[in-house]
Amino acid sequence: MTDRVHNVLFLCTHNSARSVMAECLLNREGRGRFRAYSAGSQPTGRLNPQVRDLLERLDFPTATLRSKSWDEFALPGAPHMDVIVTVCDSAAGEVCPVWPGQPMTAHWGFPDPSSAQGSDAERAAFTATVFGQIQRRIQAFASLPFAALDRLALKRRLDDMAGAGNGA
């Protein structure tokens, strides 16, 4: 892999929580080495309110965030993806569009903040916990020496990250 900006697409079924958090985190943690996007197979059309609140409290820009279909990234003229990561088990099991350029793929399953039960405070706490899990994975991903790894070595590292569990 070369030392350039790498496009990464995070996929989740509804593109309302986990994939959006991963997009925001990589765009911040990647410090210009990555350009992150997110999408879903069945987008809800809106962000999870706890996710939006958390991102805003942590000073992530949210004005342009939206829940969108992964079809947008399979169209001519869409950004060429280098890596595609599913962050929910449902999306990992779906038939994805054919992505131009044969991007590397990985699956990093995380619990769904949208499934959180309880009071607003309990749902917010669950969302923050999932955010922390995603953040640790994104930090590990962003620290990979992309320029020093060939495709096979990078794929192995991405798969190893998934096997490390959500606390990694």
JSON list of C-alpha atoms in Angstrom, two decimals:
[
{"chain": "A", "resi": 1, "resn": "MET", "atom": "CA", "xyz": [0.00, 0.00, 0.00]},
{"chain": "A", "resi": 2, "resn": "THR", "atom": "CA", "xyz": [1.21, 3.51, -0.69]},
{"chain": "A", "resi": 3, "resn": "ASP", "atom": "CA", "xyz": [1.48, 6.42, 1.69]},
{"chain": "A", "resi": 4, "resn": "ARG", "atom": "CA", "xyz": [-1.55, 8.42, 0.48]},
{"chain": "A", "resi": 5, "resn": "VAL", "atom": "CA", "xyz": [-5.05, 9.28, 1.62]},
{"chain": "A", "resi": 6, "resn": "HIS", "atom": "CA", "xyz": [-7.08, 6.07, 1.87]},
{"chain": "A", "resi": 7, "resn": "ASN", "atom": "CA", "xyz": [-10.86, 6.06, 1.46]},
{"chain": "A", "resi": 8, "resn": "VAL", "atom": "CA", "xyz": [-12.69, 3.91, 3.98]},
{"chain": "A", "resi": 9, "resn": "LEU", "atom": "CA", "xyz": [-16.42, 3.11, 3.93]},
{"chain": "A", "resi": 10, "resn": "PHE", "atom": "CA", "xyz": [-18.14, 1.93, 7.11]},
{"chain": "A", "resi": 11, "resn": "LEU", "atom": "CA", "xyz": [-21.34, -0.02, 6.54]},
{"chain": "A", "resi": 12, "resn": "CYS", "atom": "CA", "xyz": [-24.23, -0.79, 8.85]},
{"chain": "A", "resi": 13, "resn": "THR", "atom": "CA", "xyz": [-27.79, -1.72, 8.00]},
{"chain": "A", "resi": 14, "resn": "HIS", "atom": "CA", "xyz": [-29.44, 1.59, 8.99]},
{"chain": "A", "resi": 15, "resn": "ASN", "atom": "CA", "xyz": [-26.44, 3.97, 8.89]},
{"chain": "A", "resi": 16, "resn": "SER", "atom": "CA", "xyz": [-27.75, 5.78, 11.94]},
{"chain": "A", "resi": 17, "resn": "ALA", "atom": "CA", "xyz": [-25.27, 4.95, 14.73]},
{"chain": "A", "resi": 18, "resn": "ARG", "atom": "CA", "xyz": [-22.18, 2.68, 14.55]},
{"chain": "A", "resi": 19, "resn": "SER", "atom": "CA", "xyz": [-21.13, 3.43, 10.98]},
{"chain": "A", "resi": 20, "resn": "VAL", "atom": "CA", "xyz": [-21.61, 7.17, 11.55]},
{"chain": "A", "resi": 21, "resn": "MET", "atom": "CA", "xyz": [-19.50, 7.08, 14.72]},
{"chain": "A", "resi": 22, "resn": "ALA", "atom": "CA", "xyz": [-16.76, 5.16, 12.88]},
{"chain": "A", "resi": 23, "resn": "GLU", "atom": "CA", "xyz": [-16.83, 7.70, 10.03]},
{"chain": "A", "resi": 24, "resn": "CYS", "atom": "CA", "xyz": [-16.46, 10.63, 12.42]},
{"chain": "A", "resi": 25, "resn": "LEU", "atom": "CA", "xyz": [-13.76, 8.95, 14.48]},
{"chain": "A", "resi": 26, "resn": "LEU", "atom": "CA", "xyz": [-11.59, 7.95, 11.53]},
{"chain": "A", "resi": 27, "resn": "ASN", "atom": "CA", "xyz": [-11.88, 11.37, 9.95]},
{"chain": "A", "resi": 28, "resn": "ARG", "atom": "CA", "xyz": [-10.56, 12.84, 13.22]},
{"chain": "A", "resi": 29, "resn": "GLU", "atom": "CA", "xyz": [-8.09, 10.10, 14.23]},
{"chain": "A", "resi": 30, "resn": "GLY", "atom": "CA", "xyz": [-6.80, 9.59, 10.68]},
{"chain": "A", "resi": 31, "resn": "ARG", "atom": "CA", "xyz": [-5.39, 13.12, 10.61]},
{"chain": "A", "resi": 32, "resn": "GLY", "atom": "CA", "xyz": [-5.49, 13.44, 6.83]},
{"chain": "A", "resi": 33, "resn": "ARG", "atom": "CA", "xyz": [-4.30, 9.88, 6.15]},
{"chain": "A", "resi": 34, "resn": "PHE", "atom": "CA", "xyz": [-7.87, 8.65, 5.71]},
{"chain": "A", "resi": 35, "resn": "ARG", "atom": "CA", "xyz": [-11.13, 9.94, 4.31]},
{"chain": "A", "resi": 36, "resn": "ALA", "atom": "CA", "xyz": [-13.99, 8.08, 5.95]},
{"chain": "A", "resi": 37, "resn": "TYR", "atom": "CA", "xyz": [-17.57, 7.64, 4.78]},
{"chain": "A", "resi": 38, "resn": "SER", "atom": "CA", "xyz": [-20.56, 5.69, 6.05]},
{"chain": "A", "resi": 39, "resn": "ALA", "atom": "CA", "xyz": [-23.65, 4.17, 4.51]},
{"chain": "A", "resi": 40, "resn": "GLY", "atom": "CA", "xyz": [-26.29, 1.51, 5.03]},
{"chain": "A", "resi": 41, "resn": "SER", "atom": "CA", "xyz": [-28.21, -1.13, 3.14]},
{"chain": "A", "resi": 42, "resn": "GLN", "atom": "CA", "xyz": [-31.53, 0.13, 4.56]},
{"chain": "A", "resi": 43, "resn": "PRO", "atom": "CA", "xyz": [-30.84, 3.67, 5.78]},
{"chain": "A", "resi": 44, "resn": "THR", "atom": "CA", "xyz": [-33.32, 5.17, 8.23]},
{"chain": "A", "resi": 45, "resn": "GLY", "atom": "CA", "xyz": [-32.86, 8.67, 6.85]},
{"chain": "A", "resi": 46, "resn": "ARG", "atom": "CA", "xyz": [-31.90, 10.06, 10.27]},
{"chain": "A", "resi": 47, "resn": "LEU", "atom": "CA", "xyz": [-29.17, 9.69, 12.84]},
{"chain": "A", "resi": 48, "resn": "ASN", "atom": "CA", "xyz": [-29.77, 8.05, 16.18]},
{"chain": "A", "resi": 49, "resn": "PRO", "atom": "CA", "xyz": [-30.48, 10.97, 18.59]},
{"chain": "A", "resi": 50, "resn": "GLN", "atom": "CA", "xyz": [-28.09, 9.66, 21.28]},
{"chain": "A", "resi": 51, "resn": "VAL", "atom": "CA", "xyz": [-25.34, 9.35, 18.67]},
{"chain": "A", "resi": 52, "resn": "ARG", "atom": "CA", "xyz": [-25.90, 12.89, 17.39]},
{"chain": "A", "resi": 53, "resn": "ASP", "atom": "CA", "xyz": [-25.92, 14.25, 20.95]},
{"chain": "A", "resi": 54, "resn": "LEU", "atom": "CA", "xyz": [-22.72, 12.40, 21.85]},
{"chain": "A", "resi": 55, "resn": "LEU", "atom": "CA", "xyz": [-20.91, 13.52, 18.70]},
{"chain": "A", "resi": 56, "resn": "GLU", "atom": "CA", "xyz": [-21.94, 17.14, 19.28]},
{"chain": "A", "resi": 57, "resn": "ARG", "atom": "CA", "xyz": [-20.79, 17.01, 22.94]},
{"chain": "A", "resi": 58, "resn": "LEU", "atom": "CA", "xyz": [-17.41, 15.71, 21.73]},
{"chain": "A", "resi": 59, "resn": "ASP", "atom": "CA", "xyz": [-17.12, 18.54, 19.16]},
{"chain": "A", "resi": 60, "resn": "PHE", "atom": "CA", "xyz": [-17.50, 16.41, 16.05]},
{"chain": "A", "resi": 61, "resn": "PRO", "atom": "CA", "xyz": [-19.02, 18.28, 13.11]},
{"chain": "A", "resi": 62, "resn": "THR", "atom": "CA", "xyz": [-22.53, 16.90, 12.54]},
{"chain": "A", "resi": 63, "resn": "ALA", "atom": "CA", "xyz": [-24.10, 19.36, 10.10]},
{"chain": "A", "resi": 64, "resn": "THR", "atom": "CA", "xyz": [-23.35, 17.26, 7.02]},
{"chain": "A", "resi": 65, "resn": "LEU", "atom": "CA", "xyz": [-23.93, 13.83, 8.58]},
{"chain": "A", "resi": 66, "resn": "ARG", "atom": "CA", "xyz": [-26.86, 11.91, 7.17]},
{"chain": "A", "resi": 67, "resn": "SER", "atom": "CA", "xyz": [-28.14, 8.37, 6.92]},
{"chain": "A", "resi": 68, "resn": "LYS", "atom": "CA", "xyz": [-27.62, 7.27, 3.31]},
{"chain": "A", "resi": 69, "resn": "SER", "atom": "CA", "xyz": [-27.71, 4.21, 1.09]},
{"chain": "A", "resi": 70, "resn": "TRP", "atom": "CA", "xyz": [-24.59, 2.28, 0.22]},
{"chain": "A", "resi": 71, "resn": "ASP", "atom": "CA", "xyz": [-25.79, 2.46, -3.39]},
{"chain": "A", "resi": 72, "resn": "GLU", "atom": "CA", "xyz": [-24.40, 6.01, -3.52]},
{"chain": "A", "resi": 73, "resn": "PHE", "atom": "CA", "xyz": [-20.89, 4.58, -3.26]},
{"chain": "A", "resi": 74, "resn": "ALA", "atom": "CA", "xyz": [-21.33, 2.06, -6.05]},
{"chain": "A", "resi": 75, "resn": "LEU", "atom": "CA", "xyz": [-22.32, 4.71, -8.61]},
{"chain": "A", "resi": 76, "resn": "PRO", "atom": "CA", "xyz": [-20.00, 6.05, -11.31]},
{"chain": "A", "resi": 77, "resn": "GLY", "atom": "CA", "xyz": [-18.13, 9.06, -9.97]},
{"chain": "A", "resi": 78, "resn": "ALA", "atom": "CA", "xyz": [-18.32, 7.91, -6.35]},
{"chain": "A", "resi": 79, "resn": "PRO", "atom": "CA", "xyz": [-15.08, 7.95, -4.37]},
{"chain": "A", "resi": 80, "resn": "HIS", "atom": "CA", "xyz": [-12.95, 4.86, -4.93]},
{"chain": "A", "resi": 81, "resn": "MET", "atom": "CA", "xyz": [-12.83, 2.87, -1.68]},
{"chain": "A", "resi": 82, "resn": "ASP", "atom": "CA", "xyz": [-9.65, 1.25, -0.45]},
{"chain": "A", "resi": 83, "resn": "VAL", "atom": "CA", "xyz": [-11.22, -0.44, 2.57]},
{"chain": "A", "resi": 84, "resn": "ILE", "atom": "CA", "xyz": [-14.82, -1.34, 3.41]},
{"chain": "A", "resi": 85, "resn": "VAL", "atom": "CA", "xyz": [-15.68, -2.29, 6.98]},
{"chain": "A", "resi": 86, "resn": "THR", "atom": "CA", "xyz": [-19.03, -3.63, 8.15]},
{"chain": "A", "resi": 87, "resn": "VAL", "atom": "CA", "xyz": [-19.72, -2.68, 11.77]},
{"chain": "A", "resi": 88, "resn": "CYS", "atom": "CA", "xyz": [-22.91, -4.65, 12.32]},
{"chain": "A", "resi": 89, "resn": "ASP", "atom": "CA", "xyz": [-23.57, -8.35, 11.89]},
{"chain": "A", "resi": 90, "resn": "SER", "atom": "CA", "xyz": [-26.68, -7.78, 9.76]},
{"chain": "A", "resi": 91, "resn": "ALA", "atom": "CA", "xyz": [-24.83, -5.77, 7.12]},
{"chain": "A", "resi": 92, "resn": "ALA", "atom": "CA", "xyz": [-21.97, -8.29, 7.13]},
{"chain": "A", "resi": 93, "resn": "GLY", "atom": "CA", "xyz": [-24.43, -11.00, 6.08]},
{"chain": "A", "resi": 94, "resn": "GLU", "atom": "CA", "xyz": [-26.06, -9.02, 3.28]},
{"chain": "A", "resi": 95, "resn": "VAL", "atom": "CA", "xyz": [-25.19, -9.10, -0.39]},
{"chain": "A", "resi": 96, "resn": "CYS", "atom": "CA", "xyz": [-23.29, -5.88, -0.97]},
{"chain": "A", "resi": 97, "resn": "PRO", "atom": "CA", "xyz": [-23.02, -3.96, -4.22]},
{"chain": "A", "resi": 98, "resn": "VAL", "atom": "CA", "xyz": [-20.02, -4.65, -6.40]},
{"chain": "A", "resi": 99, "resn": "TRP", "atom": "CA", "xyz": [-17.43, -2.10, -5.31]},
{"chain": "A", "resi": 100, "resn": "PRO", "atom": "CA", "xyz": [-15.13, -0.75, -8.04]},
{"chain": "A", "resi": 101, "resn": "GLY", "atom": "CA", "xyz": [-11.44, -1.48, -7.63]},
{"chain": "A", "resi": 102, "resn": "GLN", "atom": "CA", "xyz": [-11.75, -4.53, -5.35]},
{"chain": "A", "resi": 103, "resn": "PRO", "atom": "CA", "xyz": [-11.37, -2.78, -1.99]},
{"chain": "A", "resi": 104, "resn": "MET", "atom": "CA", "xyz": [-10.17, -4.70, 1.03]},
{"chain": "A", "resi": 105, "resn": "THR", "atom": "CA", "xyz": [-12.99, -5.75, 3.36]},
{"chain": "A", "resi": 106, "resn": "ALA", "atom": "CA", "xyz": [-13.29, -6.45, 7.06]},
{"chain": "A", "resi": 107, "resn": "HIS", "atom": "CA", "xyz": [-16.03, -7.05, 9.61]},
{"chain": "A", "resi": 108, "resn": "TRP", "atom": "CA", "xyz": [-15.89, -5.45, 13.07]},
{"chain": "A", "resi": 109, "resn": "GLY", "atom": "CA", "xyz": [-19.16, -6.18, 14.83]},
{"chain": "A", "resi": 110, "resn": "PHE", "atom": "CA", "xyz": [-20.29, -3.81, 17.59]},
{"chain": "A", "resi": 111, "resn": "PRO", "atom": "CA", "xyz": [-23.47, -3.70, 19.71]},
{"chain": "A", "resi": 112, "resn": "ASP", "atom": "CA", "xyz": [-26.24, -1.49, 18.31]},
{"chain": "A", "resi": 113, "resn": "PRO", "atom": "CA", "xyz": [-26.89, 1.74, 20.24]},
{"chain": "A", "resi": 114, "resn": "SER", "atom": "CA", "xyz": [-30.33, 1.85, 18.61]},
{"chain": "A", "resi": 115, "resn": "SER", "atom": "CA", "xyz": [-31.26, -1.32, 20.49]},
{"chain": "A", "resi": 116, "resn": "ALA", "atom": "CA", "xyz": [-30.47, 0.19, 23.90]},
{"chain": "A", "resi": 117, "resn": "GLN", "atom": "CA", "xyz": [-33.28, -0.03, 26.46]},
{"chain": "A", "resi": 118, "resn": "GLY", "atom": "CA", "xyz": [-34.03, 2.04, 29.55]},
{"chain": "A", "resi": 119, "resn": "SER", "atom": "CA", "xyz": [-34.03, 5.70, 30.40]},
{"chain": "A", "resi": 120, "resn": "ASP", "atom": "CA", "xyz": [-32.45, 8.42, 28.28]},
{"chain": "A", "resi": 121, "resn": "ALA", "atom": "CA", "xyz": [-29.43, 8.33, 30.59]},
{"chain": "A", "resi": 122, "resn": "GLU", "atom": "CA", "xyz": [-29.09, 4.54, 30.26]},
{"chain": "A", "resi": 123, "resn": "ARG", "atom": "CA", "xyz": [-29.35, 4.70, 26.46]},
{"chain": "A", "resi": 124, "resn": "ALA", "atom": "CA", "xyz": [-26.81, 7.54, 26.37]},
{"chain": "A", "resi": 125, "resn": "ALA", "atom": "CA", "xyz": [-24.42, 5.54, 28.58]},
{"chain": "A", "resi": 126, "resn": "PHE", "atom": "CA", "xyz": [-24.76, 2.48, 26.31]},
{"chain": "A", "resi": 127, "resn": "THR", "atom": "CA", "xyz": [-24.09, 4.66, 23.26]},
{"chain": "A", "resi": 128, "resn": "ALA", "atom": "CA", "xyz": [-20.98, 6.09, 24.94]},
{"chain": "A", "resi": 129, "resn": "THR", "atom": "CA", "xyz": [-19.74, 2.56, 25.71]},
{"chain": "A", "resi": 130, "resn": "VAL", "atom": "CA", "xyz": [-20.12, 1.50, 22.07]},
{"chain": "A", "resi": 131, "resn": "PHE", "atom": "CA", "xyz": [-18.46, 4.74, 20.98]},
{"chain": "A", "resi": 132, "resn": "GLY", "atom": "CA", "xyz": [-15.46, 3.87, 23.16]},
{"chain": "A", "resi": 133, "resn": "GLN", "atom": "CA", "xyz": [-15.24, 0.39, 21.63]},
{"chain": "A", "resi": 134, "resn": "ILE", "atom": "CA", "xyz": [-15.30, 1.83, 18.12]},
{"chain": "A", "resi": 135, "resn": "GLN", "atom": "CA", "xyz": [-12.80, 4.52, 19.08]},
{"chain": "A", "resi": 136, "resn": "ARG", "atom": "CA", "xyz": [-10.25, 1.97, 20.30]},
{"chain": "A", "resi": 137, "resn": "ARG", "atom": "CA", "xyz": [-10.60, -0.03, 17.08]},
{"chain": "A", "resi": 138, "resn": "ILE", "atom": "CA", "xyz": [-10.29, 3.10, 14.93]},
{"chain": "A", "resi": 139, "resn": "GLN", "atom": "CA", "xyz": [-7.19, 4.21, 16.84]},
{"chain": "A", "resi": 140, "resn": "ALA", "atom": "CA", "xyz": [-5.57, 0.83, 16.20]},
{"chain": "A", "resi": 141, "resn": "PHE", "atom": "CA", "xyz": [-6.59, 0.99, 12.53]},
{"chain": "A", "resi": 142, "resn": "ALA", "atom": "CA", "xyz": [-5.27, 4.54, 12.09]},
{"chain": "A", "resi": 143, "resn": "SER", "atom": "CA", "xyz": [-1.93, 3.55, 13.60]},
{"chain": "A", "resi": 144, "resn": "LEU", "atom": "CA", "xyz": [-1.33, 0.76, 11.07]},
{"chain": "A", "resi": 145, "resn": "PRO", "atom": "CA", "xyz": [1.70, 1.42, 8.85]},
{"chain": "A", "resi": 146, "resn": "PHE", "atom": "CA", "xyz": [-0.25, 1.34, 5.57]},
{"chain": "A", "resi": 147, "resn": "ALA", "atom": "CA", "xyz": [2.77, 2.29, 3.46]},
{"chain": "A", "resi": 148, "resn": "ALA", "atom": "CA", "xyz": [4.80, -0.61, 4.89]},
{"chain": "A", "resi": 149, "resn": "LEU", "atom": "CA", "xyz": [2.15, -3.32, 4.48]},
{"chain": "A", "resi": 150, "resn": "ASP", "atom": "CA", "xyz": [1.22, -5.21, 1.33]},
{"chain": "A", "resi": 151, "resn": "ARG", "atom": "CA", "xyz": [-2.45, -6.10, 0.72]},
{"chain": "A", "resi": 152, "resn": "LEU", "atom": "CA", "xyz": [-2.21, -9.54, 2.29]},
{"chain": "A", "resi": 153, "resn": "ALA", "atom": "CA", "xyz": [-0.49, -8.26, 5.44]},
{"chain": "A", "resi": 154, "resn": "LEU", "atom": "CA", "xyz": [-2.99, -5.42, 5.76]},
{"chain": "A", "resi": 155, "resn": "LYS", "atom": "CA", "xyz": [-5.95, -7.79, 5.32]},
{"chain": "A", "resi": 156, "resn": "ARG", "atom": "CA", "xyz": [-4.52, -10.05, 8.02]},
{"chain": "A", "resi": 157, "resn": "ARG", "atom": "CA", "xyz": [-4.16, -7.09, 10.40]},
{"chain": "A", "resi": 158, "resn": "LEU", "atom": "CA", "xyz": [-7.75, -5.94, 9.71]},
{"chain": "A", "resi": 159, "resn": "ASP", "atom": "CA", "xyz": [-9.06, -9.44, 10.41]},
{"chain": "A", "resi": 160, "resn": "ASP", "atom": "CA", "xyz": [-6.92, -9.73, 13.55]},
{"chain": "A", "resi": 161, "resn": "MET", "atom": "CA", "xyz": [-8.43, -6.49, 14.83]},
{"chain": "A", "resi": 162, "resn": "ALA", "atom": "CA", "xyz": [-11.90, -8.00, 14.50]},
{"chain": "A", "resi": 163, "resn": "GLY", "atom": "CA", "xyz": [-10.87, -11.04, 16.49]},
{"chain": "A", "resi": 164, "resn": "ALA", "atom": "CA", "xyz": [-9.48, -8.89, 19.29]},
{"chain": "A", "resi": 165, "resn": "GLY", "atom": "CA", "xyz": [-12.97, -8.23, 20.62]},
{"chain": "A", "resi": 166, "resn": "ASN", "atom": "CA", "xyz": [-14.80, -5.00, 21.27]},
{"chain": "A", "resi": 167, "resn": "GLY", "atom": "CA", "xyz": [-12.56, -4.02, 24.15]},
{"chain": "A", "resi": 168, "resn": "ALA", "atom": "CA", "xyz": [-9.51, -3.89, 21.87]}
]
